[in-house]
Coordinates of C-alpha atoms and ligand atoms in Angstrom, one line a residue:
M1 CA -11.5 -4.4 -26.2
S2 CA -11.2 -3.0 -29.8
S3 CA -8.2 -4.2 -31.6
S4 CA -7.6 -0.7 -33.1
R5 CA -6.9 0.8 -29.6
R6 CA -3.3 1.2 -28.6
P7 CA -2.1 -0.4 -25.4
K8 CA -2.1 1.7 -22.2
R9 CA 1.4 2.9 -21.6
L10 CA 2.5 2.4 -18.0
A11 CA 5.3 4.1 -16.0
L12 CA 6.2 1.6 -13.2
L13 CA 7.7 2.8 -10.0
G14 CA 9.0 -0.1 -7.9
A15 CA 9.7 -2.3 -11.0
T16 CA 11.8 -4.9 -9.2
G17 CA 9.5 -5.5 -6.3
S18 CA 6.7 -8.0 -5.6
V19 CA 3.9 -5.9 -7.0
G20 CA 6.2 -4.5 -9.8
G21 CA 7.0 -8.0 -11.0
Q22 CA 3.3 -8.9 -11.2
V23 CA 2.6 -5.7 -13.2
G24 CA 5.4 -6.9 -15.6
D25 CA 3.7 -10.3 -15.9
L26 CA 0.4 -8.7 -16.8
V27 CA 2.1 -6.6 -19.5
L28 CA 3.8 -9.7 -21.0
R29 CA 0.5 -11.6 -20.9
H30 CA -1.6 -8.8 -22.5
P31 CA 0.6 -6.8 -25.0
D32 CA -2.7 -5.7 -26.7
R33 CA -3.8 -3.9 -23.5
F34 CA -0.6 -2.7 -21.7
A35 CA 2.9 -1.5 -22.6
L36 CA 5.7 -0.5 -20.3
H37 CA 6.8 3.1 -21.0
S38 CA 9.3 3.0 -18.1
L39 CA 10.8 0.8 -15.4
I40 CA 12.0 2.6 -12.3
G41 CA 13.8 0.7 -9.5
G42 CA 15.2 1.9 -6.1
H43 CA 18.9 1.0 -5.7
D44 CA 19.4 -2.5 -7.1
A45 CA 20.8 -2.0 -10.6
N46 CA 21.3 -5.8 -11.2
A47 CA 17.7 -6.6 -10.4
L48 CA 16.5 -3.8 -12.6
K49 CA 18.7 -5.0 -15.5
L50 CA 17.1 -8.4 -15.2
V51 CA 13.6 -7.0 -15.3
A52 CA 14.5 -4.8 -18.3
Q53 CA 15.5 -7.8 -20.3
A54 CA 11.9 -8.8 -20.6
H55 CA 10.8 -5.3 -21.6
P56 CA 13.4 -3.9 -24.0
E57 CA 11.1 -1.1 -25.1
A58 CA 11.0 0.6 -21.7
H59 CA 13.1 3.5 -20.4
V60 CA 15.0 2.2 -17.4
L61 CA 16.2 4.2 -14.4
L62 CA 17.1 4.0 -10.7
A63 CA 15.7 6.4 -8.2
E64 CA 18.5 5.8 -5.7
P65 CA 21.6 4.9 -7.7
A66 CA 24.5 3.9 -5.4
G67 CA 26.9 6.8 -5.1
G68 CA 24.8 8.8 -7.5
D69 CA 23.3 12.3 -7.3
R70 CA 19.9 11.6 -5.6
S71 CA 18.4 14.9 -6.5
A72 CA 19.3 14.5 -10.2
A73 CA 17.9 11.0 -10.0
A74 CA 14.7 12.3 -8.4
S75 CA 14.3 14.9 -11.2
A76 CA 14.9 12.2 -13.9
V77 CA 12.2 10.1 -12.2
E78 CA 9.7 13.0 -12.2
R79 CA 10.5 13.8 -15.9
V80 CA 9.7 10.2 -16.9
L81 CA 6.5 10.0 -14.8
T82 CA 5.2 13.2 -16.2
D83 CA 6.1 12.4 -19.9
P84 CA 2.9 13.1 -22.0
E85 CA 3.4 9.6 -23.5
V86 CA 2.5 8.0 -20.1
D87 CA -1.1 7.0 -19.7
L88 CA -1.0 5.6 -16.2
V89 CA 1.6 5.7 -13.4
V90 CA 1.9 2.6 -11.3
V91 CA 3.3 3.3 -7.8
A92 CA 4.6 0.1 -6.1
V93 CA 7.4 1.4 -4.0
S94 CA 7.7 0.1 -0.5
G95 CA 7.2 3.0 1.9
S96 CA 7.1 6.8 2.0
A97 CA 9.8 7.2 -0.7
A98 CA 6.8 7.1 -3.0
L99 CA 5.3 10.3 -1.8
P100 CA 7.3 13.0 -3.8
P101 CA 7.1 11.2 -7.2
T102 CA 3.4 10.4 -6.6
L103 CA 2.6 14.1 -5.9
A104 CA 4.6 15.1 -9.0
A105 CA 2.6 12.7 -11.2
L106 CA -0.7 13.9 -9.7
R107 CA 0.3 17.5 -10.4
A108 CA 0.9 16.6 -14.0
G109 CA -2.7 15.3 -14.1
K110 CA -1.7 11.6 -14.3
D111 CA -3.9 8.9 -13.1
I112 CA -2.2 6.5 -10.7
A113 CA -2.6 2.8 -9.9
L114 CA -1.5 2.9 -6.3
A115 CA -0.1 0.0 -4.3
T116 CA 1.9 2.1 -1.8
K117 CA -0.6 2.7 1.0
E118 CA 2.1 4.7 2.9
V119 CA 1.5 7.6 0.5
L120 CA -2.1 8.0 1.6
V121 CA -1.4 7.3 5.3
M122 CA 1.3 9.9 5.4
A123 CA -0.2 12.7 3.3
G124 CA -3.9 11.9 2.6
D125 CA -5.1 15.5 2.7
L126 CA -2.4 16.7 0.4
V127 CA -3.0 13.9 -2.1
R128 CA -6.7 14.6 -2.1
E129 CA -6.0 18.3 -2.7
E130 CA -3.7 17.6 -5.7
M131 CA -6.2 15.2 -7.2
R132 CA -9.0 17.8 -6.9
R133 CA -6.8 20.6 -8.4
H134 CA -5.4 18.6 -11.3
G135 CA -8.3 16.2 -12.0
S136 CA -6.2 13.1 -11.5
Q137 CA -7.5 9.8 -10.1
I138 CA -6.2 7.0 -7.9
F139 CA -7.1 3.4 -8.6
P140 CA -6.3 1.2 -5.6
I141 CA -4.1 -1.9 -6.0
D142 CA -4.3 -3.0 -2.4
S143 CA -6.6 -6.0 -2.5
E144 CA -8.9 -4.8 0.3
H145 CA -9.3 -1.3 -1.3
S146 CA -9.8 -2.8 -4.7
A147 CA -12.6 -5.0 -3.2
I148 CA -14.3 -1.9 -1.6
W149 CA -13.8 0.1 -4.8
Q150 CA -15.5 -2.7 -6.9
C151 CA -18.3 -3.0 -4.3
L152 CA -18.9 0.8 -4.7
W153 CA -19.1 0.8 -8.5
G154 CA -22.6 2.0 -9.5
E155 CA -23.6 2.9 -5.8
R156 CA -24.4 6.3 -4.4
R157 CA -22.1 7.6 -1.6
E158 CA -25.1 8.4 0.7
A159 CA -26.1 4.7 0.6
V160 CA -22.8 3.6 2.3
R161 CA -23.2 2.7 6.0
R162 CA -19.7 1.2 6.7
L163 CA -16.7 -0.4 5.2
I164 CA -15.5 -3.8 6.5
L165 CA -11.8 -4.5 5.9
T166 CA -10.9 -8.2 6.1
G167 CA -7.5 -9.5 7.2
S168 CA -6.1 -13.0 7.3
G169 CA -4.6 -12.5 10.8
G170 CA -1.2 -13.3 9.5
P171 CA 1.1 -16.0 10.8
F172 CA 0.5 -15.3 14.5
L173 CA -3.3 -15.5 14.7
R174 CA -3.2 -18.5 17.0
R175 CA 0.3 -18.3 18.5
P176 CA 0.4 -18.0 22.3
L177 CA 0.6 -14.4 23.3
S178 CA 3.4 -15.0 25.7
T179 CA 5.7 -16.2 22.9
L180 CA 5.3 -13.2 20.6
S181 CA 8.3 -11.4 21.9
G182 CA 10.5 -14.3 20.7
V183 CA 9.2 -14.2 17.1
T184 CA 12.1 -14.5 14.6
V185 CA 12.5 -12.6 11.3
A186 CA 12.0 -15.8 9.4
E187 CA 8.8 -16.6 11.3
A188 CA 7.4 -13.0 10.7
L189 CA 8.2 -13.3 6.9
A190 CA 6.3 -16.6 6.6
H191 CA 2.8 -15.3 5.7
P192 CA 0.3 -18.1 5.4
R193 CA -1.6 -16.7 2.4
W194 CA 0.2 -13.9 0.5
K195 CA 3.7 -13.7 -1.0
M196 CA 4.8 -10.1 -0.7
G197 CA 7.8 -7.8 -0.1
P198 CA 9.4 -7.9 3.4
K199 CA 8.1 -4.6 4.9
I200 CA 4.4 -5.4 4.2
T201 CA 4.9 -9.0 5.3
V202 CA 6.1 -7.8 8.7
D203 CA 3.2 -5.3 8.8
S204 CA 0.8 -8.2 8.2
A205 CA 2.3 -10.1 11.1
T206 CA 1.8 -7.2 13.5
M207 CA -1.4 -6.3 11.7
M208 CA -0.1 -2.7 11.4
N209 CA -0.9 -3.3 7.8
K210 CA -4.6 -3.4 8.6
G211 CA -4.2 -0.3 10.7
L212 CA -2.5 1.5 7.8
E213 CA -5.4 0.2 5.5
I214 CA -8.0 1.9 7.8
L215 CA -6.2 5.2 7.1
E216 CA -5.9 4.4 3.4
A217 CA -9.6 3.6 3.2
H218 CA -10.6 6.8 5.0
V219 CA -8.6 8.8 2.4
L220 CA -9.7 6.9 -0.7
F221 CA -13.4 6.6 0.1
D222 CA -14.0 9.5 2.4
V223 CA -15.6 7.4 5.1
A224 CA -15.3 8.4 8.8
Y225 CA -13.0 6.3 11.0
Q226 CA -15.8 5.0 13.2
D227 CA -17.5 3.6 10.1
I228 CA -14.5 1.4 9.1
D229 CA -14.3 -2.0 10.7
V230 CA -11.9 -4.9 10.6
L231 CA -12.8 -8.6 10.6
V232 CA -10.4 -11.4 10.7
H233 CA -11.0 -13.8 7.8
P234 CA -8.2 -16.5 7.7
Q235 CA -9.1 -17.9 4.2
S236 CA -8.4 -14.5 2.5
V237 CA -11.1 -15.2 -0.1
V238 CA -13.4 -12.3 0.8
H239 CA -11.1 -9.3 0.2
S240 CA -13.4 -6.7 1.9
M241 CA -17.0 -5.6 2.1
V242 CA -19.3 -2.6 2.1
Q243 CA -22.4 -2.4 4.2
F244 CA -25.2 -0.2 2.8
T245 CA -28.0 1.7 4.5
D246 CA -30.6 -0.9 3.6
G247 CA -28.8 -3.6 5.5
S248 CA -27.2 -5.2 2.4
I249 CA -23.6 -6.1 2.4
K250 CA -21.6 -6.5 -0.8
A251 CA -18.3 -8.4 -0.9
Q252 CA -15.7 -9.1 -3.5
L253 CA -14.3 -12.6 -3.6
G254 CA -11.2 -13.9 -5.3
V255 CA -8.2 -16.2 -4.8
P256 CA -5.4 -14.5 -2.8
D257 CA -3.4 -13.5 -5.8
M258 CA -2.3 -9.8 -6.4
H259 CA -2.5 -10.2 -10.2
L260 CA -6.3 -9.7 -9.9
P261 CA -6.5 -6.4 -8.0
I262 CA -3.5 -5.2 -10.1
A263 CA -5.3 -6.0 -13.3
V264 CA -8.5 -4.3 -12.1
A265 CA -6.5 -1.1 -11.4
L266 CA -4.6 -1.2 -14.7
S267 CA -7.6 -1.9 -16.9
Y268 CA -10.3 0.1 -15.2
P269 CA -13.1 0.5 -16.4
E270 CA -12.6 -2.7 -18.3
R271 CA -11.9 -6.2 -17.0
V272 CA -9.1 -8.4 -18.2
P273 CA -10.3 -11.9 -19.0
D274 CA -8.9 -14.9 -17.1
V275 CA -6.5 -13.2 -14.8
V276 CA -6.8 -15.9 -12.2
P277 CA -9.2 -18.8 -11.8
A278 CA -12.3 -17.9 -9.6
P279 CA -12.2 -19.5 -6.1
D280 CA -13.8 -22.9 -6.0
L281 CA -16.2 -22.2 -3.1
G282 CA -17.5 -25.8 -3.0
A283 CA -13.9 -27.1 -2.5
I284 CA -13.1 -24.3 0.0
G285 CA -16.3 -25.3 2.0
Q286 CA -16.2 -22.7 4.7
L287 CA -15.5 -19.0 4.9
T288 CA -15.1 -17.9 8.5
F289 CA -15.0 -14.5 10.1
E290 CA -14.0 -13.4 13.6
A291 CA -13.7 -10.2 15.6
L292 CA -10.2 -8.7 15.8
D293 CA -8.4 -9.5 19.1
E294 CA -7.0 -6.1 20.0
Q295 CA -4.8 -7.4 22.7
R296 CA -3.0 -9.6 20.2
F297 CA -2.9 -6.9 17.5
P298 CA -2.7 -3.5 19.3
A299 CA -1.3 -1.9 16.1
V300 CA -4.8 -1.6 14.6
A301 CA -6.2 0.6 17.4
L302 CA -3.0 2.6 17.5
A303 CA -3.2 3.4 13.8
R304 CA -6.9 4.2 14.0
A305 CA -6.2 6.6 16.9
A306 CA -3.4 8.3 14.9
G307 CA -5.9 8.7 12.0
E308 CA -8.5 10.2 14.4
R309 CA -5.9 12.6 15.9
G310 CA -5.0 13.8 12.4
G311 CA -2.4 16.5 11.6
S312 CA 1.1 14.9 11.5
A313 CA 0.1 11.9 13.6
P314 CA -0.4 9.5 10.6
A315 CA 3.0 10.6 9.2
V316 CA 4.6 9.9 12.5
L317 CA 2.9 6.5 12.8
N318 CA 4.0 5.6 9.3
A319 CA 7.6 6.7 9.6
A320 CA 8.0 5.2 13.1
N321 CA 6.7 2.0 11.8
E322 CA 8.9 1.9 8.7
Q323 CA 12.0 2.6 10.9
A324 CA 11.0 0.0 13.5
V325 CA 10.3 -2.7 10.9
A326 CA 13.7 -1.9 9.3
L327 CA 15.3 -2.4 12.7
F328 CA 13.4 -5.7 13.3
L329 CA 14.4 -7.0 9.8
E330 CA 18.1 -6.2 10.7
G331 CA 17.7 -8.2 13.9
R332 CA 18.3 -5.2 16.1
I333 CA 14.9 -5.2 18.0
G334 CA 12.4 -7.8 18.9
F335 CA 9.0 -8.4 17.2
T336 CA 6.9 -6.8 19.9
D337 CA 9.2 -3.8 20.1
I338 CA 7.9 -2.7 16.7
V339 CA 4.5 -1.6 17.9
A340 CA 5.9 -0.5 21.3
L341 CA 8.3 1.9 19.6
V342 CA 5.6 3.3 17.3
R343 CA 3.4 3.9 20.3
R344 CA 6.1 5.8 22.2
A345 CA 7.0 7.9 19.2
L346 CA 3.3 8.8 18.7
A347 CA 2.9 9.7 22.3
E348 CA 5.9 12.1 22.2
A349 CA 5.2 13.6 18.8
P350 CA 5.1 17.4 18.8
A351 CA 1.8 19.0 18.1
A352 CA 1.2 19.4 14.3
G353 CA 1.7 22.7 12.5
S354 CA 0.4 23.2 9.0
M355 CA 0.2 20.1 6.9
S356 CA 2.5 21.1 4.0
L357 CA 4.7 18.6 2.3
D358 CA 7.7 20.1 4.3
S359 CA 6.0 19.7 7.6
L360 CA 5.0 16.1 6.8
L361 CA 8.6 15.3 5.8
S362 CA 9.9 16.9 8.9
A363 CA 7.5 14.8 11.0
D364 CA 8.7 11.8 9.1
R365 CA 12.3 12.6 9.9
W366 CA 11.6 13.3 13.5
A367 CA 9.8 10.0 14.0
R368 CA 12.6 7.9 12.4
A369 CA 15.2 9.6 14.5
R370 CA 13.1 9.2 17.7
V371 CA 12.6 5.5 17.1
L372 CA 16.4 5.1 16.6
E373 CA 17.1 6.9 19.8
L374 CA 14.5 4.9 21.7
A375 CA 16.0 1.7 20.3
G376 CA 19.4 2.9 21.4
E377 CA 20.7 3.2 17.8
G378 CA 21.6 6.9 17.9
S379 CA 20.1 9.6 15.6
Q380 CA 22.6 9.6 12.8
R381 CA 21.4 6.4 11.2
T382 CA 17.8 6.5 9.7
S383 CA 16.1 4.4 7.1
S384 CA 14.6 7.6 5.6
K385 CA 14.2 7.3 1.9
V386 CA 12.1 10.5 1.7
R387 CA 14.0 13.1 -0.3
T388 CA 13.6 16.7 0.9
Ligands
NAP411 N1 3.4 -7.2 -2.3 C1 2.1 -7.3 -2.2 O1 1.5 -8.3 -2.5 C2 1.4 -6.0 -1.8 C3 0.0 -6.1 -1.6 C4 -0.7 -4.9 -1.3 C5 0.0 -3.7 -1.2 N2 1.3 -3.7 -1.3 C6 2.0 -2.4 -1.2 O2 2.8 -2.2 -2.4 C7 4.0 -1.5 -2.0 C8 5.1 -2.3 -2.6 O3 5.2 -3.5 -1.9 P1 6.1 -4.7 -2.5 O4 5.7 -5.9 -1.6 O5 6.0 -4.9 -3.9 O6 7.6 -4.2 -2.1 P2 9.0 -4.8 -2.4 O7 8.9 -6.1 -3.0 O8 9.8 -4.5 -1.3 O9 9.5 -3.8 -3.6 C9 9.7 -2.4 -3.5 C10 10.2 -1.9 -4.8 O10 10.3 -0.4 -4.6 C11 11.7 -0.1 -5.2 N3 12.1 1.1 -4.6 C12 12.6 1.4 -3.4 N4 12.8 2.7 -3.2 C13 12.4 3.3 -4.4 C14 12.4 4.6 -4.9 N5 12.8 5.6 -4.1 N6 11.9 4.9 -6.1 C15 11.5 3.8 -6.9 N7 11.5 2.5 -6.5 C16 12.0 2.3 -5.2 C17 12.5 -1.3 -4.8 O11 13.7 -1.3 -5.6 P3 15.1 -1.7 -4.8 O12 15.0 -3.0 -4.2 O13 16.1 -1.6 -6.0 O14 15.3 -0.6 -3.8 C18 11.5 -2.4 -5.3 O15 11.5 -2.5 -6.7 C19 4.0 -1.4 -0.5 O16 3.6 -0.1 -0.1 C20 3.0 -2.4 0.0 O17 2.4 -2.0 1.2 C21 2.0 -4.8 -1.7

């Protein structure tokens, strides 16, 4: 990298989270490459203040200030993200609250490094349309999609036969099926390979995360659902693969550390040196792969079916899952209730109308309310963070 070039200025949405913290690390380690233009948190002012101490140059704001005016806060967030000084917007919010600010940034022609898969699951067509109209790009942060993206560099689209997403199988890969209904919150949050925020960690335990990733891959790489497979790979060293028409398979390998895919997205098309040590394959010895057990992990087929159904079904899947995971984390439903509630909400979801932002948000609200009713929690209390 030439020393005369100024650092890339990042607006970071989700600054206090697991991915957000690792973005902050990379900025501190590489001040010649990256600078923080702004740090945006959700509701936790103290956590944001702590993060801001390490980045005194950044603008700091909360998207959901306690007792504050949410629509004024949303406008302030949009103003910051669309500031001409911002070179790249990093979206690392947990869940669909990321959708409105992501659409605003795309409309301003900003490129986005995207961790929040829920945005693509919920509103893939809308996001693709805004990218096309405004010439903005999305660089994936999710490790599987980063792997596929890297495997596709320099390849022709017609040469791609299928995508193979790998997943560790989470903490319950070998646990007796009959005991899954008794899984505790602490057990679901103990992921064997990755340290992540609570929502994605529970999604990894149900493997809904892999289901959401199928929909994410479909949107990002424009590959049909039937050409996206899942393989269980407990070591989490092969982050995903692409099979080509000639029978070749390309894979990307790395230690399970999110700093690497984050650095790839932030620095594209360059690579940052020495982000993490390369995996010591001799010491690891064996990399194993196994077919997905659909009885153990029914969320994957459920998500794929919602993707194939299209319309508002992916938004219903996503919102029902967010609400059910929130209920599980609060100890109000059991572990196996999560996927059961999502399945019921999907089965009952009204047929989709036009896929405008309004209709997607209304499908999102309907699904959250329905999950609460089904769980016996009443319709007045939802975890919706999506502003209308
Ligand atoms: N963690 C990983 O290793 C990993 C890997 C792959 C993909 N992802 C994806 O990355 C996303 C973030 O995951 P995470 O694990 O980093 O989540 P997390 O640790 O729960 O952090 C979420 C962050 O979003 C903030 N936030 C909440 N609502 C917001 C809003 N309306 N506007 C701006 N910020 C808001 C939170 O702030 P408050 O706490 O103040 O509300 C927090 O800073 C998820 O979509 C996840 O699926 C994560």
